[in-house]
Short mmCIF file of C-alpha atoms and ligand atoms in Angstrom, two decimals:
data_model
loop_
_atom_site.label_atom_id
_atom_site.label_comp_id
_atom_site.label_asym_id
_atom_site.label_seq_id
_atom_site.Cartn_x
_atom_site.Cartn_y
_atom_site.Cartn_z
CA MET C 1 -0.54 -31.09 6.35
CA ASN C 2 -4.23 -30.37 5.84
CA THR C 3 -5.69 -32.23 2.95
CA SER C 4 -9.36 -31.43 3.34
CA THR C 5 -10.92 -28.19 2.13
CA GLN C 6 -13.24 -28.51 5.18
CA THR C 7 -10.38 -27.97 7.62
CA LYS C 8 -10.50 -24.48 9.12
CA THR C 9 -6.78 -23.98 9.67
CA MET C 10 -3.76 -24.33 7.45
CA LYS C 11 0.02 -24.33 7.68
CA VAL C 12 1.82 -21.18 6.56
CA ILE C 13 5.19 -19.47 6.78
CA ALA C 14 4.79 -16.22 8.72
CA GLN C 15 7.05 -13.39 9.85
CA GLU C 16 6.41 -10.76 12.53
CA LYS C 17 9.56 -8.74 11.87
CA TYR C 18 12.27 -8.12 9.32
CA GLY C 19 15.51 -10.06 9.60
CA SER C 20 17.40 -13.14 8.48
CA THR C 21 15.72 -16.45 7.70
CA ASP C 22 15.13 -17.21 11.37
CA VAL C 23 12.26 -14.68 11.42
CA LEU C 24 10.26 -17.17 9.33
CA LYS C 25 7.99 -19.40 11.43
CA TYR C 26 6.03 -22.45 10.33
CA GLU C 27 2.64 -22.10 12.00
CA ASP C 28 -1.11 -22.65 11.79
CA ILE C 29 -3.49 -19.85 10.93
CA ALA C 30 -7.11 -19.66 9.77
CA LYS C 31 -7.68 -20.57 6.15
CA PRO C 32 -8.49 -17.46 4.09
CA ALA C 33 -12.10 -16.69 3.25
CA VAL C 34 -12.70 -16.29 -0.46
CA LYS C 35 -14.16 -12.90 -1.54
CA ASP C 36 -16.62 -12.51 -4.42
CA ASP C 37 -13.93 -11.92 -7.09
CA GLU C 38 -11.42 -14.37 -5.66
CA VAL C 39 -10.41 -17.97 -6.13
CA LEU C 40 -9.24 -20.14 -3.23
CA VAL C 41 -6.27 -22.15 -4.44
CA LYS C 42 -4.94 -25.27 -2.75
CA VAL C 43 -1.27 -24.49 -3.23
CA HIS C 44 0.84 -27.28 -4.71
CA ALA C 45 3.96 -25.20 -5.34
CA ALA C 46 5.21 -21.65 -4.74
CA GLY C 47 8.16 -20.07 -6.51
CA VAL C 48 10.75 -18.16 -4.51
CA HIS C 49 12.44 -15.09 -5.92
CA ILE C 50 14.81 -12.46 -4.68
CA GLY C 51 11.89 -10.08 -3.98
CA ASP C 52 10.70 -12.52 -1.28
CA TRP C 53 14.14 -12.37 0.30
CA LEU C 54 14.14 -8.55 0.20
CA VAL C 55 10.73 -8.39 1.89
CA MET C 56 11.88 -10.92 4.53
CA SER C 57 14.97 -8.89 5.35
CA GLY C 58 13.47 -5.42 4.90
CA LEU C 59 16.45 -4.53 2.71
CA PRO C 60 17.18 -2.28 1.02
CA TYR C 61 15.49 0.19 3.39
CA LEU C 62 14.01 1.79 0.28
CA ILE C 63 11.41 -1.02 0.07
CA ARG C 64 10.10 -0.15 3.54
CA ILE C 65 9.42 3.40 2.37
CA MET C 66 7.84 2.02 -0.80
CA GLY C 67 5.03 0.55 1.30
CA TYR C 68 6.09 -2.86 2.59
CA GLY C 69 6.03 -1.62 6.19
CA LEU C 70 8.40 0.75 7.96
CA SER C 71 9.34 -1.21 11.07
CA LYS C 72 7.81 -4.62 10.30
CA PRO C 73 6.28 -6.29 7.25
CA LYS C 74 2.65 -5.37 6.59
CA GLN C 75 2.12 -8.75 4.98
CA ARG C 76 2.76 -11.49 7.58
CA VAL C 77 2.78 -14.39 5.12
CA PRO C 78 5.25 -14.00 2.24
CA GLY C 79 5.23 -15.66 -1.19
CA THR C 80 4.00 -14.27 -4.50
CA GLU C 81 4.27 -17.01 -7.16
CA LEU C 82 1.98 -20.03 -6.97
CA SER C 83 0.38 -22.97 -8.68
CA GLY C 84 -2.31 -25.32 -7.44
CA THR C 85 -5.86 -26.58 -7.68
CA VAL C 86 -8.98 -24.45 -7.32
CA ALA C 87 -10.61 -25.32 -3.98
CA ALA C 88 -13.46 -22.77 -4.04
CA VAL C 89 -14.58 -19.77 -6.08
CA GLY C 90 -16.23 -16.46 -5.14
CA LYS C 91 -19.71 -15.75 -6.48
CA ASN C 92 -18.50 -13.41 -9.28
CA VAL C 93 -15.86 -15.80 -10.60
CA THR C 94 -16.67 -17.10 -14.08
CA ARG C 95 -13.42 -18.52 -15.51
CA PHE C 96 -12.61 -21.21 -12.95
CA LYS C 97 -14.33 -24.01 -11.09
CA GLU C 98 -13.33 -26.33 -8.28
CA GLY C 99 -10.60 -28.76 -9.36
CA ASP C 100 -9.09 -26.61 -12.14
CA GLU C 101 -5.30 -26.54 -12.23
CA VAL C 102 -4.02 -22.96 -12.23
CA PHE C 103 -0.95 -20.80 -11.70
CA GLY C 104 -0.39 -17.10 -11.13
CA TRP C 105 0.61 -14.49 -8.60
CA GLY C 106 -0.75 -13.16 -5.34
CA SER C 107 0.19 -12.54 -1.72
CA ALA C 108 0.69 -15.06 1.06
CA ALA C 109 1.59 -17.95 -1.24
CA PHE C 110 3.89 -19.70 1.27
CA ALA C 111 0.81 -21.45 2.61
CA GLU C 112 -1.39 -24.46 2.02
CA TYR C 113 -4.20 -22.27 0.69
CA VAL C 114 -4.23 -18.81 -0.80
CA ALA C 115 -7.08 -16.53 -1.94
CA VAL C 116 -6.17 -14.88 -5.25
CA ALA C 117 -7.95 -12.46 -7.57
CA GLU C 118 -9.49 -14.33 -10.51
CA ASN C 119 -7.54 -12.20 -13.00
CA ALA C 120 -4.21 -13.14 -11.37
CA LEU C 121 -4.57 -16.77 -12.47
CA VAL C 122 -4.50 -18.70 -15.73
CA ALA C 123 -4.97 -22.38 -16.49
CA LYS C 124 -1.84 -24.45 -15.98
CA PRO C 125 -0.72 -26.32 -19.11
CA ALA C 126 -1.35 -30.04 -18.60
CA SER C 127 2.18 -30.86 -19.72
CA THR C 128 3.77 -28.53 -17.14
CA SER C 129 4.35 -29.67 -13.55
CA PHE C 130 3.05 -27.60 -10.63
CA GLU C 131 6.67 -26.90 -9.66
CA GLN C 132 7.52 -25.56 -13.12
CA ALA C 133 4.34 -23.46 -13.31
CA ALA C 134 5.00 -21.88 -9.91
CA ALA C 135 8.50 -20.95 -11.08
CA VAL C 136 7.14 -18.77 -13.87
CA PRO C 137 5.14 -15.67 -12.79
CA ILE C 138 7.29 -12.92 -11.28
CA SER C 139 10.65 -13.96 -12.74
CA GLY C 140 8.91 -14.57 -16.07
CA PHE C 141 7.19 -11.15 -16.07
CA THR C 142 10.52 -9.51 -15.34
CA ALA C 143 12.35 -11.31 -18.15
CA LEU C 144 9.51 -10.84 -20.65
CA GLN C 145 9.19 -7.13 -19.98
CA ALA C 146 12.99 -6.67 -20.01
CA VAL C 147 13.42 -8.43 -23.36
CA ARG C 148 10.22 -7.46 -25.18
CA ASP C 149 9.24 -4.04 -23.78
CA LYS C 150 12.46 -2.42 -22.56
CA GLY C 151 14.98 -4.20 -24.80
CA GLU C 152 12.62 -4.30 -27.81
CA VAL C 153 14.64 -7.29 -28.99
CA LYS C 154 14.33 -8.02 -32.72
CA PRO C 155 15.33 -11.02 -34.84
CA GLY C 156 19.05 -11.14 -35.59
CA GLN C 157 20.06 -8.75 -32.82
CA LYS C 158 22.96 -9.60 -30.53
CA VAL C 159 21.77 -9.82 -26.94
CA LEU C 160 23.98 -10.17 -23.86
CA VAL C 161 22.31 -11.55 -20.74
CA ILE C 162 24.39 -10.93 -17.61
CA GLY C 163 23.31 -13.32 -14.85
CA ALA C 164 21.98 -15.76 -17.46
CA SER C 165 21.80 -18.68 -15.00
CA GLY C 166 19.54 -16.98 -12.45
CA GLY C 167 15.82 -16.82 -11.83
CA VAL C 168 15.27 -13.98 -14.29
CA GLY C 169 18.25 -14.72 -16.55
CA THR C 170 17.16 -18.25 -17.50
CA TYR C 171 13.86 -16.83 -18.78
CA ALA C 172 15.57 -13.84 -20.46
CA VAL C 173 17.87 -16.16 -22.46
CA GLN C 174 14.95 -18.27 -23.69
CA ILE C 175 12.61 -15.35 -24.43
CA ALA C 176 15.35 -13.51 -26.37
CA LYS C 177 16.04 -16.70 -28.34
CA SER C 178 12.35 -17.11 -29.09
CA ALA C 179 12.39 -13.50 -30.40
CA GLY C 180 15.08 -14.56 -32.90
CA ALA C 181 18.10 -12.98 -31.21
CA GLU C 182 21.67 -14.28 -31.07
CA VAL C 183 22.13 -14.67 -27.33
CA THR C 184 25.30 -14.61 -25.25
CA GLY C 185 24.96 -15.60 -21.60
CA VAL C 186 27.35 -14.44 -18.88
CA VAL C 187 27.71 -17.08 -16.15
CA SER C 188 30.14 -18.67 -13.72
CA THR C 189 31.90 -21.90 -14.70
CA ARG C 190 29.42 -24.38 -13.19
CA ASN C 191 26.55 -22.87 -15.20
CA LEU C 192 28.13 -22.88 -18.68
CA ASP C 193 26.49 -26.12 -19.82
CA MET C 194 23.09 -25.32 -18.29
CA VAL C 195 22.88 -21.95 -20.06
CA ARG C 196 23.96 -23.52 -23.36
CA SER C 197 21.29 -26.19 -22.85
CA ILE C 198 18.50 -23.58 -22.63
CA GLY C 199 19.56 -22.07 -25.94
CA ALA C 200 22.36 -19.54 -25.45
CA ASP C 201 24.41 -19.34 -28.67
CA HIS C 202 27.52 -18.26 -26.78
CA VAL C 203 28.56 -18.24 -23.13
CA ILE C 204 31.14 -16.17 -21.29
CA ASP C 205 32.54 -17.44 -17.99
CA TYR C 206 32.83 -14.24 -15.94
CA THR C 207 35.20 -15.94 -13.49
CA ASN C 208 37.81 -16.52 -16.24
CA GLU C 209 37.13 -14.14 -19.12
CA GLU C 210 36.67 -10.44 -19.71
CA LEU C 211 33.32 -9.45 -21.20
CA THR C 212 33.99 -8.55 -24.82
CA GLY C 213 32.06 -7.81 -28.00
CA ARG C 214 29.40 -5.29 -28.95
CA TYR C 215 25.73 -5.99 -28.32
CA ASP C 216 22.50 -4.42 -29.53
CA VAL C 217 20.82 -5.17 -26.20
CA ILE C 218 22.25 -5.94 -22.77
CA ILE C 219 19.96 -7.36 -20.09
CA ASP C 220 21.77 -6.92 -16.77
CA THR C 221 20.34 -8.98 -13.92
CA ALA C 222 23.57 -9.34 -11.93
CA GLY C 223 23.79 -5.62 -11.27
CA ASN C 224 27.44 -5.41 -10.33
CA ARG C 225 29.09 -3.72 -13.32
CA SER C 226 29.43 0.02 -13.79
CA LEU C 227 27.44 1.95 -16.37
CA ALA C 228 30.72 2.85 -18.12
CA THR C 229 31.68 -0.84 -18.44
CA LEU C 230 28.27 -1.80 -19.79
CA ARG C 231 28.14 1.11 -22.26
CA LYS C 232 31.45 -0.02 -23.79
CA LEU C 233 29.80 -3.37 -24.56
CA LEU C 234 26.85 -1.71 -26.33
CA THR C 235 26.64 -0.66 -29.97
CA PRO C 236 26.38 3.14 -30.41
CA GLN C 237 22.57 2.91 -30.65
CA GLY C 238 22.26 -0.10 -28.35
CA THR C 239 19.92 -0.56 -25.37
CA LEU C 240 20.91 -1.38 -21.81
CA VAL C 241 18.14 -2.82 -19.65
CA ILE C 242 18.98 -2.67 -15.96
CA VAL C 243 16.96 -5.36 -14.20
CA GLY C 244 18.78 -5.69 -10.91
CA GLY C 245 21.24 -3.90 -8.68
CA SER C 246 23.57 -4.89 -5.89
CA GLY C 247 25.29 -3.37 -2.87
CA GLY C 248 24.21 -0.92 -0.19
CA ARG C 249 21.61 -1.42 2.54
CA TRP C 250 19.73 1.76 1.64
CA LEU C 251 19.33 1.63 -2.13
CA MET C 252 20.88 -1.69 -3.29
CA GLY C 253 22.05 -0.43 -6.67
CA SER C 254 19.13 1.92 -7.30
CA SER C 255 21.54 4.86 -7.62
CA ARG C 256 23.02 3.23 -10.75
CA SER C 257 19.53 2.95 -12.25
CA LEU C 258 18.86 6.60 -11.42
CA ARG C 259 22.11 7.69 -13.09
CA ALA C 260 21.23 5.62 -16.16
CA MET C 261 17.83 7.32 -16.46
CA MET C 262 19.38 10.78 -16.12
CA LEU C 263 22.15 10.06 -18.66
CA SER C 264 20.03 8.29 -21.29
CA PRO C 265 18.50 11.41 -22.94
CA PHE C 266 22.00 12.79 -23.61
CA VAL C 267 23.63 9.76 -25.29
CA GLY C 268 22.91 7.69 -28.41
CA GLN C 269 22.38 4.55 -26.38
CA GLN C 270 19.16 3.82 -24.52
CA LEU C 271 19.79 3.22 -20.80
CA ARG C 272 16.61 1.84 -19.30
CA THR C 273 15.36 0.46 -16.04
CA PHE C 274 11.94 -0.67 -14.86
CA ILE C 275 9.87 -2.34 -12.17
CA ALA C 276 8.11 -5.40 -13.55
CA SER C 277 4.32 -5.35 -13.54
CA SER C 278 2.18 -8.41 -12.86
CA ASN C 279 -0.64 -8.70 -15.38
CA GLN C 280 -2.85 -11.36 -16.87
CA ASP C 281 -1.93 -10.71 -20.53
CA ASP C 282 1.73 -11.35 -19.83
CA LEU C 283 0.88 -14.43 -17.78
CA VAL C 284 -0.98 -15.80 -20.81
CA THR C 285 2.03 -14.97 -23.03
CA LEU C 286 4.33 -16.80 -20.61
CA ARG C 287 1.94 -19.74 -20.40
CA ASP C 288 1.93 -19.97 -24.21
CA LEU C 289 5.74 -19.81 -24.36
CA VAL C 290 5.97 -22.63 -21.84
CA GLU C 291 3.23 -24.70 -23.47
CA SER C 292 4.89 -24.39 -26.90
CA GLY C 293 8.23 -25.52 -25.48
CA LYS C 294 9.94 -22.21 -26.32
CA VAL C 295 10.52 -21.61 -22.62
CA THR C 296 11.27 -24.30 -20.04
CA PRO C 297 11.43 -23.22 -16.40
CA VAL C 298 14.77 -24.20 -14.86
CA ILE C 299 14.41 -25.46 -11.30
CA ASP C 300 17.43 -25.61 -9.03
CA ARG C 301 15.74 -27.48 -6.19
CA THR C 302 12.51 -27.80 -4.27
CA TYR C 303 11.90 -27.55 -0.51
CA PRO C 304 8.84 -28.57 1.51
CA LEU C 305 6.81 -25.68 2.96
CA ALA C 306 8.21 -26.31 6.45
CA GLU C 307 11.72 -25.64 5.06
CA THR C 308 10.94 -22.33 3.38
CA ALA C 309 13.59 -20.60 5.50
CA ALA C 310 16.28 -22.76 3.88
CA ALA C 311 14.85 -21.97 0.43
CA LEU C 312 14.96 -18.22 1.14
CA GLY C 313 18.49 -18.65 2.45
CA GLN C 314 19.56 -20.23 -0.84
CA VAL C 315 17.89 -17.51 -2.92
CA GLY C 316 19.50 -14.81 -0.77
CA GLU C 317 22.96 -16.11 -1.67
CA ARG C 318 22.22 -15.02 -5.26
CA HIS C 319 23.66 -18.08 -6.97
CA ALA C 320 20.62 -20.26 -7.61
CA GLN C 321 20.60 -22.13 -10.92
CA GLY C 322 17.24 -20.97 -12.21
CA LYS C 323 14.47 -21.07 -9.64
CA VAL C 324 13.96 -22.42 -6.14
CA VAL C 325 10.45 -23.76 -5.47
CA ILE C 326 8.45 -24.63 -2.34
CA THR C 327 6.12 -27.62 -2.47
CA ALA C 328 3.06 -27.79 -0.23
N1 NAP I 401 13.24 -4.75 -12.08
C1 NAP I 401 12.41 -5.61 -11.53
O1 NAP I 401 11.19 -5.43 -11.51
C2 NAP I 401 12.98 -6.87 -10.95
C3 NAP I 401 12.15 -7.99 -10.75
C4 NAP I 401 12.73 -9.16 -10.27
C5 NAP I 401 14.08 -9.19 -9.96
N2 NAP I 401 14.81 -8.06 -10.10
C6 NAP I 401 16.23 -8.04 -9.77
O2 NAP I 401 16.90 -8.81 -10.74
C7 NAP I 401 18.08 -9.33 -10.16
C8 NAP I 401 18.19 -10.80 -10.53
O3 NAP I 401 17.14 -11.51 -9.92
P1 NAP I 401 17.14 -13.08 -9.99
O4 NAP I 401 15.89 -13.53 -9.33
O5 NAP I 401 17.45 -13.55 -11.34
O6 NAP I 401 18.39 -13.39 -9.04
P2 NAP I 401 19.22 -14.76 -8.94
O7 NAP I 401 18.36 -15.91 -9.26
O8 NAP I 401 19.90 -14.71 -7.62
O9 NAP I 401 20.28 -14.65 -10.09
C9 NAP I 401 21.42 -13.85 -9.98
C10 NAP I 401 22.39 -14.36 -11.00
O10 NAP I 401 23.47 -13.44 -11.05
C11 NAP I 401 24.61 -14.18 -11.36
N3 NAP I 401 25.80 -13.46 -10.96
C12 NAP I 401 26.24 -13.20 -9.71
N4 NAP I 401 27.38 -12.49 -9.79
C13 NAP I 401 27.64 -12.29 -11.11
C14 NAP I 401 28.66 -11.63 -11.85
N5 NAP I 401 29.67 -11.02 -11.23
N6 NAP I 401 28.59 -11.62 -13.18
C15 NAP I 401 27.57 -12.23 -13.83
N7 NAP I 401 26.59 -12.90 -13.20
C16 NAP I 401 26.63 -12.91 -11.86
C17 NAP I 401 24.46 -15.49 -10.63
O11 NAP I 401 25.13 -16.48 -11.41
P3 NAP I 401 26.33 -17.37 -10.82
O12 NAP I 401 25.74 -18.27 -9.78
O13 NAP I 401 26.82 -18.10 -12.02
O14 NAP I 401 27.33 -16.40 -10.24
C18 NAP I 401 22.95 -15.71 -10.66
O15 NAP I 401 22.60 -16.62 -11.67
C19 NAP I 401 18.01 -9.03 -8.68
O16 NAP I 401 18.85 -7.93 -8.39
C20 NAP I 401 16.57 -8.66 -8.45
O17 NAP I 401 16.41 -7.75 -7.39
C21 NAP I 401 14.31 -6.90 -10.60
#
């Protein structure tokens, strides 16, 4: 592994084509040059999320049409969540200097160094490890925007988080709790204690129990229940937030989201879906939630950069307990 900022090359994970984890190669490429508005970060950790797996596999095909590359990925080096130390700054950068500890989002984070826009980074809390910080950005944005913006969760409301043990779900549980909600997490048996430990008031083991009750807000990250089933679990004026979908190589559950959007204007319940946006204000909000102890990133396991393929393989199985993180 390169340790000097003077070294001209660096190790990365790169892919020339879409496919299973064996398309990921551990190789040397030139270290990125830092542009005027960018920060060069020596990566200490990179979070892995299901979006990385989708871009690796090129599935659903919809993402290729959305701009990731029709026949092969446009971006050779994957990875979008990162933490590390500032190694160099562009001439317009004012907020950071060499040696600062930061975290944020970008492209090509499965690498020893990454050049990131200044406004895609914030200072890492001193009390948070690099691994924890790297586990926050994309999954955290998704959970924050699902709970706060789409769910509009208010104190005292009953919130059901389906997929409460996953990368997004573990943040959704904690953010809904910090908003004052009474939270029920839906999980498989092995995750009951973990989801209680991050603050869920109630847990339902989906492998043994039917989902019951009426909820003001449902955050669905698992994506494998019908709209009719979910609407029966909502209060008459309740809000369903569809975060994820499953099934189908073309759309992977997007048709359910589309049906929800078309039905929503005609029923009392709000049926919402969204694509999370990465932005600095929300990164600051997430940083503050972590720093105050209201949110603790849950890390399933870490892998060295050379073993990123195994990490993506685990994430692709869709049963990680919280987040999987690469260390560089
Ligand atoms: N809208 C957006 O912008 C956006 C952004 C990011 C992610 N997403 C989507 O959000 C979804 C979740 O992402 P993630 O990173 O949290 O995935 P993840 O880490 O793989 O989590 C999936 C969770 O679903 C649970 N699960 C699987 N089958 C279930 C079932 N039948 N009932 C209840 N829970 C079940 C798993 O728990 P067990 O292990 O206990 O089964 C796991 O914890 C994905 O579909 C992803 O594409 C959307």
